[in-house]
Coordinates of C-alpha atoms in Angstrom, one line a residue:
M1 CA 28.1 1.0 -7.0
D2 CA 31.5 2.0 -8.5
R3 CA 34.5 0.6 -6.9
D4 CA 38.1 1.1 -7.9
D5 CA 39.7 -2.0 -9.4
A6 CA 42.2 -4.1 -7.5
R7 CA 45.1 -2.1 -9.0
G8 CA 43.8 1.1 -7.4
S9 CA 43.8 2.8 -10.8
G10 CA 40.1 3.8 -10.6
D11 CA 39.5 2.4 -14.1
V12 CA 36.1 0.9 -14.7
R13 CA 35.7 -2.1 -16.9
A14 CA 33.0 -2.2 -19.6
L15 CA 29.8 -4.0 -18.6
Q16 CA 29.8 -7.5 -19.9
P17 CA 26.4 -8.9 -20.9
E18 CA 25.2 -11.5 -18.5
P19 CA 25.1 -15.0 -20.1
Q20 CA 21.6 -16.3 -20.5
P21 CA 20.6 -18.5 -17.6
P22 CA 20.3 -22.2 -18.2
R23 CA 16.8 -23.8 -18.2
R24 CA 15.7 -24.0 -14.7
S25 CA 13.1 -26.0 -12.9
I26 CA 9.7 -24.3 -12.3
V27 CA 9.0 -26.3 -9.1
T28 CA 10.2 -23.4 -6.9
D29 CA 7.8 -21.0 -8.8
V30 CA 5.0 -23.4 -8.4
R31 CA 5.7 -23.8 -4.8
D32 CA 5.7 -20.1 -4.3
L33 CA 2.4 -19.9 -6.2
A34 CA 0.9 -22.6 -4.0
V35 CA 1.8 -20.7 -0.8
C36 CA 0.4 -17.4 -2.2
L37 CA -2.9 -19.1 -3.3
A38 CA -3.2 -20.7 0.2
L39 CA -2.9 -17.4 1.9
A40 CA -5.6 -15.9 -0.4
A41 CA -7.8 -18.9 0.1
I42 CA -7.7 -18.5 3.9
F43 CA -9.4 -15.1 3.7
F44 CA -12.0 -16.0 1.0
D45 CA -13.0 -19.2 2.7
L46 CA -13.4 -17.6 6.0
A47 CA -15.3 -14.6 4.5
V48 CA -17.7 -16.9 2.7
G49 CA -18.4 -18.8 5.9
A50 CA -19.0 -15.5 7.7
V51 CA -21.4 -14.3 5.0
I52 CA -23.3 -17.6 5.0
A53 CA -23.5 -17.5 8.9
R54 CA -25.3 -14.1 8.5
G55 CA -27.8 -15.7 6.2
L56 CA -26.8 -13.9 3.0
P57 CA -26.5 -15.5 -0.4
I58 CA -23.2 -15.8 -2.3
P59 CA -23.4 -14.8 -6.0
G60 CA -22.8 -17.7 -8.4
G61 CA -19.8 -16.0 -9.9
W62 CA -18.0 -16.1 -6.6
W63 CA -18.7 -19.8 -6.2
L64 CA -17.2 -20.4 -9.6
G65 CA -14.2 -18.3 -8.8
L66 CA -13.7 -20.1 -5.5
A67 CA -13.9 -23.5 -7.2
V68 CA -11.4 -22.5 -9.9
G69 CA -9.1 -21.0 -7.2
H70 CA -9.2 -24.2 -5.1
V71 CA -8.5 -26.4 -8.1
A72 CA -5.5 -24.2 -8.9
L73 CA -4.4 -24.3 -5.3
A74 CA -4.6 -28.1 -5.2
A75 CA -2.7 -28.5 -8.4
A76 CA 0.0 -26.1 -7.4
W77 CA 0.4 -27.7 -4.0
W78 CA 0.7 -31.2 -5.4
R79 CA 3.2 -30.1 -8.1
G80 CA 5.2 -28.0 -5.6
F81 CA 5.1 -30.1 -2.5
G82 CA 3.4 -33.5 -3.0
R83 CA 5.2 -35.2 -5.9
K84 CA 8.2 -37.3 -5.1
D85 CA 10.6 -35.2 -7.2
A86 CA 9.3 -32.0 -5.6
R87 CA 9.9 -33.4 -2.1
A88 CA 13.4 -34.5 -3.0
E89 CA 14.2 -31.1 -4.4
L90 CA 12.8 -29.4 -1.3
R91 CA 15.0 -31.6 1.0
G92 CA 18.0 -30.5 -1.1
I93 CA 17.4 -26.8 -0.7
L94 CA 16.6 -26.6 3.0
P95 CA 18.5 -23.6 4.3
H96 CA 21.8 -24.2 6.1
R97 CA 22.0 -23.4 9.8
F98 CA 23.8 -20.1 9.0
Y99 CA 20.6 -18.9 7.2
L100 CA 18.2 -20.3 9.7
A101 CA 19.4 -19.8 13.2
P102 CA 20.3 -16.0 13.3
P103 CA 17.1 -14.7 11.7
L104 CA 15.1 -17.1 13.8
L105 CA 16.7 -15.8 17.0
I106 CA 16.4 -12.1 16.0
T107 CA 12.8 -12.6 14.9
A108 CA 12.0 -14.3 18.2
A109 CA 13.6 -11.4 20.1
H110 CA 11.5 -8.9 18.1
V111 CA 8.3 -10.9 18.9
V112 CA 9.1 -11.2 22.7
A113 CA 9.8 -7.4 22.9
K114 CA 6.3 -6.8 21.5
L115 CA 4.4 -9.2 23.7
P116 CA 3.5 -6.6 26.3
Y117 CA 1.7 -4.6 23.6
L118 CA -0.5 -7.4 22.2
D119 CA -3.7 -6.4 24.1
A120 CA -3.4 -2.7 23.3
V121 CA -6.6 -1.2 21.9
P122 CA -5.9 0.6 18.6
R123 CA -6.1 4.4 19.2
W124 CA -5.4 7.6 17.3
S125 CA -4.4 6.8 13.7
S126 CA -4.5 3.1 14.3
G127 CA -8.0 3.5 15.7
I128 CA -9.2 5.1 12.5
Y129 CA -8.1 2.1 10.5
Y130 CA -9.4 -0.5 13.0
E131 CA -12.9 1.1 13.2
I132 CA -13.2 0.9 9.4
L133 CA -11.8 -2.6 9.3
A134 CA -14.4 -3.8 12.0
R135 CA -17.2 -2.3 10.0
A136 CA -15.9 -3.9 6.7
V137 CA -15.9 -7.3 8.3
V138 CA -19.5 -7.2 9.4
T139 CA -20.9 -5.6 6.2
L140 CA -19.2 -7.6 3.5
D141 CA -21.8 -9.3 1.3
F142 CA -19.6 -10.4 -1.7
S143 CA -21.2 -8.0 -4.2
T144 CA -18.5 -6.7 -6.6
H145 CA -19.0 -3.1 -5.6
D146 CA -19.0 -4.0 -1.9
L147 CA -15.7 -5.9 -2.1
A148 CA -14.1 -3.1 -4.1
T149 CA -15.0 -0.3 -1.7
T150 CA -15.6 -1.8 1.7
Y151 CA -12.1 -2.9 2.2
R152 CA -10.6 0.6 1.6
L153 CA -9.2 1.8 4.9
A154 CA -9.5 5.5 5.2
D155 CA -10.3 5.6 1.5
H156 CA -6.9 4.0 0.6
P157 CA -6.8 1.0 -1.8
S158 CA -5.8 -1.2 1.1
H159 CA -7.5 -4.5 0.1
A160 CA -4.5 -6.8 0.6
Y161 CA -3.8 -5.5 4.1
S162 CA -7.4 -5.2 5.2
M163 CA -8.3 -8.7 4.0
Y164 CA -5.3 -10.0 5.8
L165 CA -6.4 -8.3 9.0
A166 CA -10.0 -9.5 8.5
V167 CA -8.9 -13.1 8.9
G168 CA -8.2 -12.5 12.6
Q169 CA -11.5 -10.5 13.1
I170 CA -13.5 -13.3 11.4
L171 CA -11.9 -16.0 13.6
A172 CA -12.4 -13.9 16.7
A173 CA -16.1 -13.4 15.8
G174 CA -16.5 -17.2 15.2
W175 CA -14.8 -18.0 18.5
S176 CA -17.3 -15.7 20.3
R177 CA -20.3 -17.1 18.3
A178 CA -19.3 -20.6 19.3
G179 CA -19.9 -19.7 22.9
L180 CA -16.2 -20.1 23.9
P181 CA -14.7 -17.9 26.6
T182 CA -14.0 -14.6 24.9
P183 CA -11.8 -12.0 26.5
A184 CA -12.8 -8.4 25.9
T185 CA -9.5 -7.7 24.1
L186 CA -9.7 -10.8 21.8
R187 CA -10.4 -8.7 18.6
Y188 CA -7.5 -6.3 19.4
V189 CA -5.1 -9.1 20.2
A190 CA -6.0 -10.7 16.9
V191 CA -5.1 -7.6 14.9
N192 CA -2.0 -7.0 16.9
V193 CA -0.8 -10.6 16.4
E194 CA -1.3 -10.3 12.7
D195 CA 0.7 -7.1 12.6
L196 CA 3.4 -8.9 14.7
L197 CA 3.5 -11.8 12.2
L198 CA 3.9 -9.3 9.4
A199 CA 6.7 -7.5 11.1
A200 CA 8.4 -10.8 11.9
C201 CA 8.2 -11.7 8.2
G202 CA 9.9 -8.3 7.4
V203 CA 12.7 -9.1 9.8
W204 CA 13.3 -12.6 8.3
F205 CA 13.3 -11.3 4.7
F206 CA 15.6 -8.4 5.7
W207 CA 18.1 -11.0 6.8
L208 CA 17.8 -12.9 3.5
L209 CA 18.2 -9.6 1.6
V210 CA 21.4 -8.7 3.5
V211 CA 23.1 -12.0 3.1
R212 CA 22.2 -12.0 -0.6
L213 CA 23.5 -8.5 -1.2
F214 CA 26.7 -9.0 0.8
P215 CA 27.8 -12.7 0.5
A216 CA 31.1 -12.0 2.3
L217 CA 29.4 -10.3 5.2
P218 CA 30.8 -11.6 8.5
R219 CA 28.0 -13.3 10.6
A220 CA 28.4 -10.8 13.5
Q221 CA 27.8 -7.9 11.2
A222 CA 24.9 -9.5 9.4
V223 CA 23.3 -10.2 12.8
L224 CA 23.9 -6.6 14.0
L225 CA 22.5 -5.1 10.7
T226 CA 19.4 -7.2 11.0
L227 CA 19.0 -6.2 14.7
C228 CA 19.3 -2.5 13.6
F229 CA 16.2 -3.1 11.4
A230 CA 14.3 -5.3 13.9
F231 CA 14.7 -2.7 16.6
N232 CA 14.7 0.5 14.6
P233 CA 12.4 2.8 16.7
L234 CA 10.1 3.6 13.8
V235 CA 10.0 0.1 12.4
F236 CA 9.3 -1.3 15.9
A237 CA 6.6 1.3 16.7
H238 CA 4.6 1.3 13.6
G239 CA 4.0 -2.4 14.0
L240 CA 2.2 -1.8 17.3
G241 CA -1.2 -1.0 15.7
P242 CA -2.9 -1.4 12.3
N243 CA -1.7 1.1 9.7
T244 CA -1.3 0.9 5.9
D245 CA 2.5 1.7 6.0
L246 CA 3.6 -1.5 7.7
P247 CA 2.7 -3.8 4.8
I248 CA 4.4 -1.5 2.4
T249 CA 7.6 -1.7 4.4
V250 CA 7.5 -5.5 4.7
A251 CA 6.4 -6.1 1.1
L252 CA 9.2 -3.9 -0.2
I253 CA 11.8 -6.0 1.6
V254 CA 10.1 -9.2 0.3
A255 CA 10.1 -7.9 -3.2
L256 CA 13.8 -6.9 -3.1
A257 CA 14.9 -10.2 -1.5
A258 CA 12.7 -12.2 -3.9
F259 CA 14.1 -10.4 -7.0
A260 CA 17.7 -11.1 -5.7
M261 CA 16.7 -14.8 -5.3
D262 CA 15.0 -15.0 -8.7
R263 CA 11.6 -15.7 -7.3
P264 CA 9.2 -13.8 -9.7
V265 CA 6.0 -15.2 -8.1
L266 CA 7.1 -13.8 -4.7
V267 CA 8.0 -10.5 -6.4
A268 CA 4.6 -10.2 -7.9
F269 CA 2.9 -11.2 -4.7
A270 CA 4.8 -8.6 -2.7
G271 CA 4.0 -6.1 -5.4
L272 CA 0.3 -6.8 -5.0
W273 CA 0.7 -6.1 -1.3
M274 CA 2.4 -2.8 -1.9
C275 CA -0.1 -1.7 -4.6
F276 CA -3.1 -2.7 -2.5
S277 CA -2.0 -1.3 0.8
K278 CA -1.8 2.4 0.0
E279 CA -1.3 4.7 -3.0
S280 CA 2.3 5.4 -1.9
G281 CA 2.9 1.7 -2.0
A282 CA 1.8 1.5 -5.7
L283 CA 4.0 4.5 -6.5
M284 CA 7.0 3.0 -4.7
Y285 CA 6.5 -0.4 -6.5
G286 CA 6.2 1.4 -9.8
E287 CA 9.6 3.1 -9.2
L288 CA 11.1 -0.2 -8.1
W289 CA 9.9 -2.0 -11.2
G290 CA 11.2 0.7 -13.5
L291 CA 14.6 0.8 -11.8
L292 CA 14.9 -3.0 -11.9
V293 CA 14.2 -3.0 -15.6
A294 CA 16.5 -0.1 -16.3
L295 CA 19.4 -0.9 -14.0
Y296 CA 19.3 -4.6 -13.9
V297 CA 17.5 -6.2 -16.8
V298 CA 18.6 -3.8 -19.6
Q299 CA 22.3 -4.0 -18.5
R300 CA 22.1 -7.8 -18.7
I301 CA 21.6 -7.7 -22.4
G302 CA 24.0 -5.0 -23.5
P303 CA 25.6 -3.0 -24.9
P304 CA 26.5 -4.6 -27.2
W305 CA 22.9 -5.5 -27.4
R306 CA 21.7 -9.1 -27.4
T307 CA 18.4 -10.7 -27.8
L308 CA 16.5 -11.0 -24.5
A309 CA 15.7 -14.6 -23.7
A310 CA 11.9 -15.2 -23.4
S311 CA 12.4 -16.7 -19.9
L312 CA 14.3 -13.6 -18.7
L313 CA 11.6 -11.3 -20.1
V314 CA 8.8 -13.2 -18.4
R315 CA 10.6 -13.7 -15.0
R316 CA 12.3 -10.3 -14.7
V317 CA 9.9 -8.0 -16.5
L318 CA 6.4 -9.2 -17.2
M319 CA 5.6 -11.1 -14.0
P320 CA 6.8 -8.2 -11.7
L321 CA 4.7 -5.9 -13.9
L322 CA 1.5 -7.7 -13.2
P323 CA 0.6 -5.9 -9.9
L324 CA 0.9 -2.6 -11.6
V325 CA -1.4 -3.8 -14.4
L326 CA -4.0 -5.0 -11.8
Y327 CA -3.7 -1.7 -9.9
V328 CA -4.4 0.4 -12.9
A329 CA -7.3 -1.8 -13.9
Y330 CA -8.7 -1.4 -10.4
L331 CA -8.4 2.4 -10.6
R332 CA -10.3 2.4 -13.9
S333 CA -13.0 0.1 -12.9
T334 CA -14.0 1.4 -9.5
S335 CA -15.1 4.7 -8.0
P336 CA -12.4 7.4 -7.8
L337 CA -10.0 7.2 -4.9
A338 CA -10.0 10.5 -3.0
W339 CA -6.3 10.6 -2.4
V340 CA -5.5 9.9 -6.1
E341 CA -7.9 12.6 -7.2
R342 CA -6.6 15.2 -4.8
S343 CA -3.0 14.5 -5.7
S344 CA -3.2 14.7 -9.4
A345 CA -2.3 18.4 -9.8
W346 CA 0.6 20.7 -8.9
N347 CA -0.4 23.1 -6.1
D348 CA 2.3 25.0 -4.1
T349 CA -0.3 26.1 -1.5
A350 CA -2.0 22.7 -1.0
D351 CA -3.5 21.9 2.3
P352 CA -1.4 19.0 3.7
V353 CA -4.5 17.3 5.4
L354 CA -7.5 18.1 3.2
S355 CA -6.0 18.4 -0.2
P356 CA -2.4 17.0 -0.4
A357 CA -0.6 17.6 -3.7
F358 CA 2.8 17.9 -5.3
G359 CA 4.3 21.4 -5.0
L360 CA 7.2 23.5 -3.8
S361 CA 6.9 24.3 -0.1
S362 CA 9.8 25.2 2.1
I363 CA 8.1 23.7 5.1
Q364 CA 7.5 20.4 3.3
F365 CA 11.0 20.4 1.9
E366 CA 12.5 20.8 5.4
T367 CA 10.1 18.3 7.0
G368 CA 10.7 15.7 4.3
L369 CA 14.4 15.9 4.6
V370 CA 14.5 15.7 8.4
S371 CA 11.9 12.9 8.5
A372 CA 13.6 10.8 5.9
L373 CA 17.2 11.3 6.8
L374 CA 17.8 12.6 10.4
H375 CA 15.6 11.7 13.3
N376 CA 15.8 8.5 15.4
W377 CA 19.6 8.5 15.0
N378 CA 19.2 8.0 11.2
W379 CA 21.6 10.9 10.8
I380 CA 24.4 8.5 11.5
A381 CA 23.5 6.4 8.5
T382 CA 23.0 9.5 6.4
L383 CA 26.4 10.9 7.3
A384 CA 28.1 7.6 6.3
F385 CA 26.5 7.6 2.9
V386 CA 27.2 11.3 2.4
A387 CA 30.8 10.7 3.3
L388 CA 31.0 7.9 0.7
L389 CA 29.6 10.3 -2.0
A390 CA 32.0 13.0 -1.0
K391 CA 34.9 10.5 -1.2
R392 CA 33.9 9.5 -4.8
Q393 CA 32.6 12.9 -5.8
V394 CA 30.0 11.2 -7.9
W395 CA 26.6 9.6 -7.5
P396 CA 26.6 5.8 -8.2
R397 CA 26.7 5.4 -11.9
I398 CA 25.6 2.6 -14.2
A399 CA 29.0 1.0 -14.6
Q400 CA 30.7 -2.2 -14.0
P401 CA 32.3 -2.5 -10.5
S402 CA 34.7 -5.1 -9.4
T403 CA 32.0 -6.7 -7.4
D404 CA 29.3 -9.1 -8.6
E405 CA 27.3 -7.5 -11.4
A406 CA 23.9 -8.6 -10.1
T407 CA 24.7 -7.4 -6.6
A408 CA 26.0 -4.1 -7.8
S409 CA 22.9 -3.5 -10.0
L410 CA 20.6 -4.3 -7.1
L411 CA 22.5 -1.9 -4.8
R412 CA 22.1 0.9 -7.4
V413 CA 18.4 0.1 -7.6
I414 CA 18.2 0.5 -3.8
A415 CA 20.2 3.8 -3.9
W416 CA 18.0 5.4 -6.6
L417 CA 14.8 4.1 -5.0
F418 CA 15.9 5.8 -1.8
A419 CA 16.7 9.0 -3.6
F420 CA 13.4 9.1 -5.5
N421 CA 11.4 8.6 -2.3
V422 CA 13.4 11.3 -0.4
A423 CA 12.5 13.6 -3.3
F424 CA 8.9 12.5 -3.1
A425 CA 8.9 13.3 0.6
C426 CA 10.2 16.8 -0.1
L427 CA 7.8 17.6 -3.1
Y428 CA 4.6 16.0 -1.9
I429 CA 2.8 18.4 0.5
K430 CA 1.0 16.2 3.0
D431 CA 0.4 15.5 6.6
N432 CA 3.8 14.3 7.8
H433 CA 3.2 11.4 10.0
P434 CA 6.5 9.7 10.9
R435 CA 5.3 6.2 9.8
Y436 CA 5.0 7.4 6.2
Y437 CA 8.8 7.2 6.2
A438 CA 9.1 3.7 7.5
P439 CA 9.6 2.1 4.0
L440 CA 12.8 4.1 3.7
I441 CA 14.4 2.4 6.8
P442 CA 15.5 -0.9 5.2
L443 CA 16.9 1.0 2.1
M444 CA 18.8 3.3 4.4
L445 CA 20.3 0.5 6.4
V446 CA 21.5 -1.4 3.3
L447 CA 23.1 1.8 2.0
F448 CA 24.5 2.5 5.5
Y449 CA 26.3 -0.8 5.6
Y450 CA 27.5 -0.5 2.0
A451 CA 29.0 3.0 2.8
L452 CA 30.6 1.6 6.0
S453 CA 32.2 -1.3 4.1
E454 CA 33.7 1.2 1.6
L455 CA 34.9 3.7 4.1
V456 CA 36.2 1.5 6.9
A457 CA 38.6 -1.3 6.1
S458 CA 38.7 -2.8 9.7
T459 CA 36.2 -5.5 10.4
R460 CA 36.3 -4.8 14.1
V461 CA 35.6 -1.1 13.6
R462 CA 32.7 -1.8 11.3
T463 CA 31.3 -4.3 13.9
A464 CA 31.7 -1.7 16.6
V465 CA 29.9 1.0 14.6
L466 CA 27.0 -1.3 13.9
A467 CA 26.9 -2.3 17.6
V468 CA 26.7 1.3 18.7
F469 CA 24.1 2.1 16.1
F470 CA 22.0 -0.8 17.3
A471 CA 22.4 0.1 20.9
V472 CA 21.3 3.7 20.5
S473 CA 18.4 2.7 18.2
F474 CA 17.2 0.1 20.7
A475 CA 17.2 2.7 23.5
Q476 CA 15.4 5.2 21.3
I477 CA 12.4 2.8 21.1
W478 CA 11.3 3.7 24.7
A479 CA 12.9 7.1 25.2
S480 CA 13.6 10.3 23.1
L481 CA 17.4 10.3 23.3
D482 CA 18.4 11.4 19.8
P483 CA 20.0 14.8 20.3
V484 CA 19.8 15.8 16.7
G485 CA 16.1 14.9 16.4
N486 CA 15.3 16.6 19.7
A487 CA 17.1 19.8 18.6
I488 CA 15.3 20.0 15.3
W489 CA 11.8 19.1 16.4
G490 CA 11.8 20.1 20.0
T491 CA 10.5 18.1 22.9
F492 CA 7.7 18.3 25.5
K493 CA 7.3 16.5 28.8
I494 CA 4.6 14.2 30.1
G495 CA 5.3 13.9 33.7
D496 CA 9.0 13.2 34.1
R497 CA 9.5 11.7 30.6
K498 CA 10.6 13.7 27.6
V499 CA 8.9 13.1 24.2
M500 CA 10.1 14.3 20.8
L501 CA 7.6 16.6 19.1
V502 CA 7.9 15.0 15.7
Q503 CA 4.9 16.8 14.3
R504 CA 4.4 20.3 15.4
G505 CA 0.9 20.9 16.7
L506 CA -1.7 19.3 18.9
Q507 CA -1.7 15.9 17.2
G508 CA 2.0 15.5 17.9
Q509 CA 1.6 16.6 21.5
A510 CA -1.4 14.4 22.2
D511 CA 0.3 11.1 21.6
G512 CA 3.9 11.8 20.7
M513 CA 3.0 10.3 17.2
I514 CA 4.4 7.0 16.3
F515 CA 8.2 7.6 15.9
N516 CA 8.9 5.2 18.7
A517 CA 6.9 3.2 21.3
Q518 CA 6.3 6.1 23.7
H519 CA 2.9 6.6 22.2
Q520 CA 1.9 3.3 23.7
A521 CA 3.0 4.5 27.2
V522 CA 0.8 7.6 26.7
S523 CA -2.1 5.3 25.8
R524 CA -1.6 3.3 29.0
L525 CA -1.6 6.5 30.9
Y526 CA -5.0 7.5 29.6
T527 CA -6.3 4.0 30.3
R528 CA -5.2 4.3 34.0
L529 CA -6.9 7.7 34.1
N530 CA -10.2 6.0 33.0
K531 CA -9.9 3.3 35.6
V532 CA -9.3 5.8 38.4
V533 CA -12.0 8.3 37.4
F534 CA -14.8 5.8 36.5
A535 CA -14.1 3.3 39.3
G536 CA -17.1 1.8 41.0
G537 CA -19.6 2.9 38.3
Q538 CA -18.9 6.6 38.8
R539 CA -19.7 8.8 35.7
P540 CA -18.3 12.3 36.4
T541 CA -18.0 14.8 33.6
L542 CA -14.5 15.2 32.4
I543 CA -13.3 18.7 31.9
F544 CA -10.3 19.5 29.6
G545 CA -8.5 22.8 29.3
I546 CA -8.3 22.4 25.5
D547 CA -10.7 21.3 22.8
H548 CA -9.1 18.9 20.2
A549 CA -10.1 15.5 18.9
W550 CA -6.6 14.1 19.5
V551 CA -6.7 15.1 23.1
I552 CA -10.3 14.2 24.2
N553 CA -10.0 10.5 23.2
Y554 CA -13.6 9.4 23.6
A555 CA -16.1 8.7 20.8
H556 CA -13.2 9.5 18.4
H557 CA -13.9 7.2 15.5
G558 CA -16.0 4.8 17.6
L559 CA -13.8 4.7 20.6
R560 CA -15.7 4.1 23.8
L561 CA -15.3 2.8 27.4
D562 CA -16.3 -0.6 28.7
E563 CA -19.0 -0.1 31.5
R564 CA -17.5 -2.8 33.7
T565 CA -13.7 -2.3 33.3
A566 CA -13.4 1.3 32.0
E567 CA -11.1 -0.1 29.3
Y568 CA -11.1 1.4 25.8
T569 CA -13.4 -0.5 23.4
Y570 CA -15.1 -0.3 20.0
E571 CA -18.0 -2.5 21.1
R572 CA -21.2 -0.5 21.5
R573 CA -22.9 -3.1 23.7
G574 CA -22.0 -2.7 27.4
S575 CA -20.0 0.5 26.8
F576 CA -20.5 4.2 27.2
V577 CA -19.0 7.5 26.0
P578 CA -18.1 9.9 28.9
D579 CA -19.5 13.3 29.1
T580 CA -16.6 15.6 28.1
R581 CA -16.5 19.3 28.1
T582 CA -13.8 22.0 27.6
I583 CA -13.3 24.9 29.9
G584 CA -15.0 27.2 27.4
Q585 CA -18.2 25.1 27.7
I586 CA -18.4 25.5 31.5
E587 CA -20.9 28.1 32.8
A588 CA -22.2 28.7 36.2
T589 CA -25.8 28.0 35.2
T590 CA -25.2 24.7 33.4
A591 CA -22.0 23.3 35.0
P592 CA -22.5 19.6 36.2
A593 CA -22.5 19.0 39.9
H594 CA -19.7 16.6 39.9
A595 CA -16.7 16.8 37.5
V596 CA -13.1 15.9 37.1
Y597 CA -10.6 18.3 35.6
V598 CA -7.9 16.4 33.6
A599 CA -4.8 18.6 33.6
L600 CA -2.5 18.3 30.6
P601 CA 0.3 20.7 31.3
W602 CA 2.2 20.0 28.0
L603 CA -0.9 21.3 26.2
E604 CA -2.3 24.1 28.4
S605 CA -1.8 25.9 31.7
P606 CA -3.4 24.0 34.5
T607 CA -3.0 27.0 36.9
V608 CA -5.1 29.3 34.6
T609 CA -7.7 26.6 34.0
L610 CA -8.0 25.8 37.7
Q611 CA -8.5 29.5 38.5
K612 CA -11.5 29.6 36.1
L613 CA -13.0 26.4 37.5
Q614 CA -12.7 27.5 41.1
Q615 CA -15.0 30.4 40.4
I616 CA -17.7 27.7 40.0
Y617 CA -16.4 24.6 41.8
R618 CA -14.7 23.8 45.0
L619 CA -11.6 21.5 44.8
N620 CA -12.3 18.2 46.7
G621 CA -8.9 16.6 46.0
E622 CA -6.5 15.5 43.3
K623 CA -5.2 12.2 42.1
V624 CA -1.9 11.7 40.2
I625 CA -2.1 9.0 37.6
T626 CA 1.3 7.5 36.8
D627 CA 2.8 5.0 34.5
G628 CA 6.6 4.5 34.2
G629 CA 7.5 8.1 34.8
Y630 CA 4.6 9.5 32.7
F631 CA 1.9 11.2 34.8
I632 CA -1.1 13.5 34.7
T633 CA -3.2 15.0 37.5
A634 CA -7.0 14.7 37.9
Y635 CA -8.7 17.2 40.1
E636 CA -12.0 16.3 41.7
L637 CA -14.5 19.1 41.5
A638 CA -17.9 19.6 43.2
R639 CA -20.3 22.5 43.4

């Protein structure tokens, strides 16, 4: 970013080529490689054990690959951690308490806040991913085709994320197979714990990124900025159920922090996670790599141009490029990805759900801007950065600021990466789920603090602004309080609680979408409904005033009810699917003798529906199901 020099003249110095780094030890890189190989080995070892337990053979090529991988793991682990010189170096680089205590406490707070949600059964979008994941775990047979296609979640190239989640599912299955006490929610707790660990990793690395980008940042402001990320409503909420946007968000932060710390192995590993979580992750990582090369590496060697050292070429260019090479090779070697094929053309009238594509659409342009820049109090950060641009009257240029060259280059990378992805949000006609915009949050927060530091000289004022932003973001997690977002999108009420309608239409009104944690409250409300209606083995027909898959949440992508507890489950054994009908399917000659009408006043008119039902049924009573201010009414009907 361009800063005026100390004399206030506004002159900009010419960029000086960065001196070539001295020869450095590769122990850190080997140590990173050992950790990455160990994480990969956990999945493959457990997967092999699960396949053998099912009595299926393992192809010889896989055995050879596993043997080579474990030899490489053992060698890297010995060189990175076991040798005497490696242990001595490790003791010398242990983080200071400044780096360790704050992120540890913030991460712990993030984890504690999510503990009440660990037994939640994945539903709605998360349920789609979980149902496919569960099927992939039990059908994997280690044929090349099966590995390449089974671990696609919703036809996305999500192998890294789904293999990570598969570890918990395999362990849960093994626990049950061993005859140990197995709670009904164990599989769901496993997947939620893994998502929680991933989110905690994102919080930790965001702290590392912040203190690297702003070395003079006061500790209080570093803590507040990290809290703003850890308790951002969207970041918090989209870690409450499996989805392919969470690993992109976390891996992006890891990639940026690793590049700032000159850890190329970690950059490549994070890049693999981005590329093999979702197509948008591969696109975002490709943009990141191109920007890092253009705005960071190229400027280090000129002008005047100098020869690029081989070590710099390998560490800063070639190793980060590896994930993109593997991703392209995967696309060429496997069956076509539906989303890649559908998105390859320009189509101004594309269907956002069935055939998303690039195009010019006023609705998408408006939705993309609002989703990326405004709701969940993000308009505060946007205003700060816009004010900075207005003050300078120029977009950040490739020029030498008075700050550290490496830091300035990385800040420019973040600014342009954010701009490119806002443009992508406006030009790519798609279903606009709020979680698609989660990877922009860490970029926005970094730019927010940079703009704040440039606009406000007072440390106390900056701290106060960050504290207020954290407070309103924290409150937004459990309530729709943002006046700007509410005004733009509109709201609806479930009981006494107001919910932002972040996606217009029935899907948004069914669950509030995942823009904050309110969707989990709605899920708990439906769970209480099930327990009341189906208590004591009763099996009445459920009647709804509207017909929509996002409203009638039974048998939707494998979702069922446990026969004993009436809890949601994906297990077919010991479960059932309720008989559900809509008002249009109720006729006097075929209407069931006993039924329960579930009134959803934010979606239909219960008065009108009841008038139609009372032509056939008599009303035996009503039950109000409540949960923290949210409530719905169930009417008992009999002929």
